[in-house]
Amino acid sequence: MMKQTDFPTEQMPVIDPERGCCVTIGNFDGVHKGHQTLISHALEFARKVGMACVIVTFWPHPRLVLGKEHVPLMTRAARLEALQALQPDHVWEIPFNRLVAGLSPEDFVKQYLVPLSMRRLVVGHDFSLGKGRAGQPCILQGLGRAYGYTMEQLAPVMEGGSVVSSSRIRHFVEQGGVELAARMLGHYHFCDGEVVHGEGRGAGLGFPTANLALPETLLPPAGVYASLLEADGRRYAAVTNIGNNPTFGGQNVGVETFVLDAADDMDLYGKQVRVRFVEQLRREKRFSGPEELAAQIARDVEQARGILAGI
């Protein structure tokens, strides 16, 4: 797992003009099944004809630069890590700002893609670029004739009768349907963060928890989830609570994870961990007191064991 400072970004890649490259472009928030299919197709084409494969992406997310609301599915580091794991020759992250946002499709192609010696552009079913999303595939195809590249647009990737998309995944996560989100992502939705000291209530109830600093990525709604915690290269079955501890009159939202069958000497404080959300067990509720809450947590743990046993 990368730290926030370990971004594998590059300057504009230097591509042999004789070799050329196949490019695919996107924000790739979530690096879901649609993104994976797009990149795999571009990589397969590049390998077949002897080109380099370049993934072009952006940071910050264009919605943020344009003043629109956006909570990412992944941190910047996690997204770049996932893109690198698909093994392209280059991942080029272009700093996105209002100057880039204001470029026409042709200006973007001339400034960013022609210098790559791009010979092939592979895009998704809903792709566009340039100011006002003017760079629709038909426009980009026409520009290809002028600037020496061919373009291919892939059909949408479907899952459960719906098009796989970051917005659809975001909807599932926001509703607590993390198992539905996982089907489109191709992996369990997760959050990354540092384990910090909490108020110690979990230990007092017999269920000590690892408390995450509040992530900057999209969280499921308040509730209890069967989950997986990853730390130090290992994965642990767990139960995660998202919420403000209404039984104790809490005010601040927190992410607390109880590791099932943790060793007595397990110490996660100060470590970067990843929590993957497998299935929602229940929504958060207020209990009459600590004893009723502890009894419910015990039932949550047993339910989570059954869900996680086959993973």
Short mmCIF file of N, CA, C and O in Angstrom, two decimals, residues 28-32 35 61 70-76 78-79 165-171 173-174 181 185 187 189-192 216-219:
data_model
loop_
_atom_site.label_atom_id
_atom_site.label_comp_id
_atom_site.label_asym_id
_atom_site.label_seq_id
_atom_site.Cartn_x
_atom_site.Cartn_y
_atom_site.Cartn_z
N PHE A 28 -10.54 7.60 -13.91
CA PHE A 28 -10.35 6.27 -13.33
C PHE A 28 -10.62 6.23 -11.83
O PHE A 28 -9.91 5.54 -11.08
N ASP A 29 -11.63 6.95 -11.39
CA ASP A 29 -11.99 6.92 -9.97
C ASP A 29 -12.58 5.56 -9.62
O ASP A 29 -13.60 5.16 -10.18
N GLY A 30 -11.94 4.83 -8.73
CA GLY A 30 -12.37 3.49 -8.35
C GLY A 30 -11.65 2.39 -9.10
O GLY A 30 -11.59 1.25 -8.63
N VAL A 31 -11.09 2.70 -10.27
CA VAL A 31 -10.45 1.69 -11.13
C VAL A 31 -11.34 0.44 -11.18
O VAL A 31 -10.93 -0.66 -10.82
N HIS A 32 -12.58 0.65 -11.63
CA HIS A 32 -13.58 -0.41 -11.61
C HIS A 32 -13.45 -1.32 -12.83
O HIS A 32 -12.52 -1.17 -13.64
N HIS A 35 -13.03 0.38 -16.18
CA HIS A 35 -11.68 0.91 -16.35
C HIS A 35 -10.68 -0.21 -16.63
O HIS A 35 -9.81 -0.09 -17.50
N HIS A 61 -9.41 15.86 -9.37
CA HIS A 61 -10.52 15.46 -10.21
C HIS A 61 -11.11 16.72 -10.85
O HIS A 61 -11.30 17.74 -10.19
N HIS A 70 -17.60 16.64 -5.15
CA HIS A 70 -17.04 15.34 -5.51
C HIS A 70 -16.27 14.76 -4.33
O HIS A 70 -15.38 15.42 -3.80
N VAL A 71 -16.64 13.55 -3.93
CA VAL A 71 -15.87 12.81 -2.93
C VAL A 71 -15.35 11.56 -3.64
O VAL A 71 -16.14 10.74 -4.11
N PRO A 72 -14.05 11.39 -3.76
CA PRO A 72 -13.52 10.29 -4.57
C PRO A 72 -13.76 8.92 -3.93
O PRO A 72 -13.93 8.79 -2.71
N LEU A 73 -13.80 7.91 -4.78
CA LEU A 73 -13.90 6.53 -4.29
C LEU A 73 -12.56 6.05 -3.75
O LEU A 73 -12.52 5.15 -2.91
N MET A 74 -11.48 6.64 -4.24
CA MET A 74 -10.12 6.23 -3.86
C MET A 74 -9.29 7.47 -3.57
O MET A 74 -9.53 8.53 -4.14
N THR A 75 -8.28 7.30 -2.74
CA THR A 75 -7.28 8.35 -2.60
C THR A 75 -6.45 8.41 -3.88
O THR A 75 -6.44 7.48 -4.70
N ARG A 76 -5.76 9.49 -4.03
CA ARG A 76 -4.86 9.64 -5.18
C ARG A 76 -3.84 8.50 -5.20
O ARG A 76 -3.59 7.88 -6.25
N ALA A 78 -3.98 5.47 -3.82
CA ALA A 78 -4.58 4.16 -4.10
C ALA A 78 -4.94 4.02 -5.58
O ALA A 78 -4.78 2.95 -6.18
N ARG A 79 -5.43 5.10 -6.19
CA ARG A 79 -5.79 5.07 -7.60
C ARG A 79 -4.55 4.82 -8.46
O ARG A 79 -4.55 3.97 -9.37
N SER A 165 -20.16 2.05 -13.84
CA SER A 165 -19.70 3.44 -13.85
C SER A 165 -19.37 3.86 -12.43
O SER A 165 -19.90 3.31 -11.46
N SER A 166 -18.50 4.86 -12.32
CA SER A 166 -18.14 5.38 -10.99
C SER A 166 -19.36 5.97 -10.29
O SER A 166 -19.51 5.84 -9.08
N SER A 167 -20.23 6.64 -11.05
CA SER A 167 -21.42 7.24 -10.42
C SER A 167 -22.36 6.18 -9.88
O SER A 167 -22.95 6.35 -8.80
N ARG A 168 -22.51 5.08 -10.60
CA ARG A 168 -23.37 3.99 -10.13
C ARG A 168 -22.77 3.35 -8.88
O ARG A 168 -23.48 3.05 -7.91
N ILE A 169 -21.48 3.15 -8.88
CA ILE A 169 -20.80 2.58 -7.71
C ILE A 169 -20.95 3.51 -6.52
O ILE A 169 -21.23 3.08 -5.39
N ARG A 170 -20.79 4.81 -6.76
CA ARG A 170 -20.93 5.79 -5.69
C ARG A 170 -22.34 5.71 -5.08
O ARG A 170 -22.52 5.80 -3.86
N HIS A 171 -23.35 5.53 -5.92
CA HIS A 171 -24.72 5.41 -5.43
C HIS A 171 -24.86 4.21 -4.52
O HIS A 171 -25.47 4.29 -3.44
N VAL A 173 -22.54 2.65 -2.77
CA VAL A 173 -21.81 2.87 -1.52
C VAL A 173 -22.60 3.80 -0.61
O VAL A 173 -22.73 3.54 0.60
N GLU A 174 -23.14 4.86 -1.16
CA GLU A 174 -23.89 5.83 -0.36
C GLU A 174 -25.13 5.21 0.27
O GLU A 174 -25.60 5.67 1.33
N ALA A 181 -21.66 -2.66 -4.93
CA ALA A 181 -20.54 -1.87 -5.42
C ALA A 181 -19.36 -2.77 -5.78
O ALA A 181 -18.69 -2.56 -6.80
N LEU A 185 -16.96 -2.89 -9.02
CA LEU A 185 -15.55 -2.52 -8.83
C LEU A 185 -14.60 -3.65 -9.21
O LEU A 185 -13.50 -3.41 -9.71
N HIS A 187 -13.54 -5.42 -6.82
CA HIS A 187 -12.86 -5.52 -5.53
C HIS A 187 -13.77 -4.86 -4.50
O HIS A 187 -14.69 -4.13 -4.85
N HIS A 189 -14.97 -2.19 -1.95
CA HIS A 189 -14.72 -0.77 -1.70
C HIS A 189 -13.96 -0.63 -0.38
O HIS A 189 -14.21 -1.36 0.58
N PHE A 190 -13.03 0.32 -0.34
CA PHE A 190 -12.18 0.43 0.85
C PHE A 190 -11.88 1.88 1.18
O PHE A 190 -12.09 2.80 0.37
N CYS A 191 -11.38 2.07 2.37
CA CYS A 191 -10.81 3.36 2.76
C CYS A 191 -9.46 3.10 3.39
O CYS A 191 -9.22 2.06 3.99
N ASP A 192 -8.56 4.04 3.21
CA ASP A 192 -7.22 3.98 3.78
C ASP A 192 -7.07 5.04 4.86
O ASP A 192 -7.67 6.12 4.77
N GLU A 216 -10.60 10.63 3.51
CA GLU A 216 -11.04 11.67 2.59
C GLU A 216 -11.78 11.08 1.39
O GLU A 216 -12.08 11.79 0.43
N THR A 217 -12.06 9.78 1.46
CA THR A 217 -12.78 9.09 0.39
C THR A 217 -14.20 8.80 0.84
O THR A 217 -14.55 8.95 2.01
N LEU A 218 -15.01 8.36 -0.10
CA LEU A 218 -16.43 8.13 0.16
C LEU A 218 -16.62 6.98 1.14
O LEU A 218 -16.10 5.88 0.93
N LEU A 219 -17.37 7.23 2.19
CA LEU A 219 -17.69 6.19 3.18
C LEU A 219 -19.12 5.72 3.00
O LEU A 219 -20.01 6.50 2.64
#
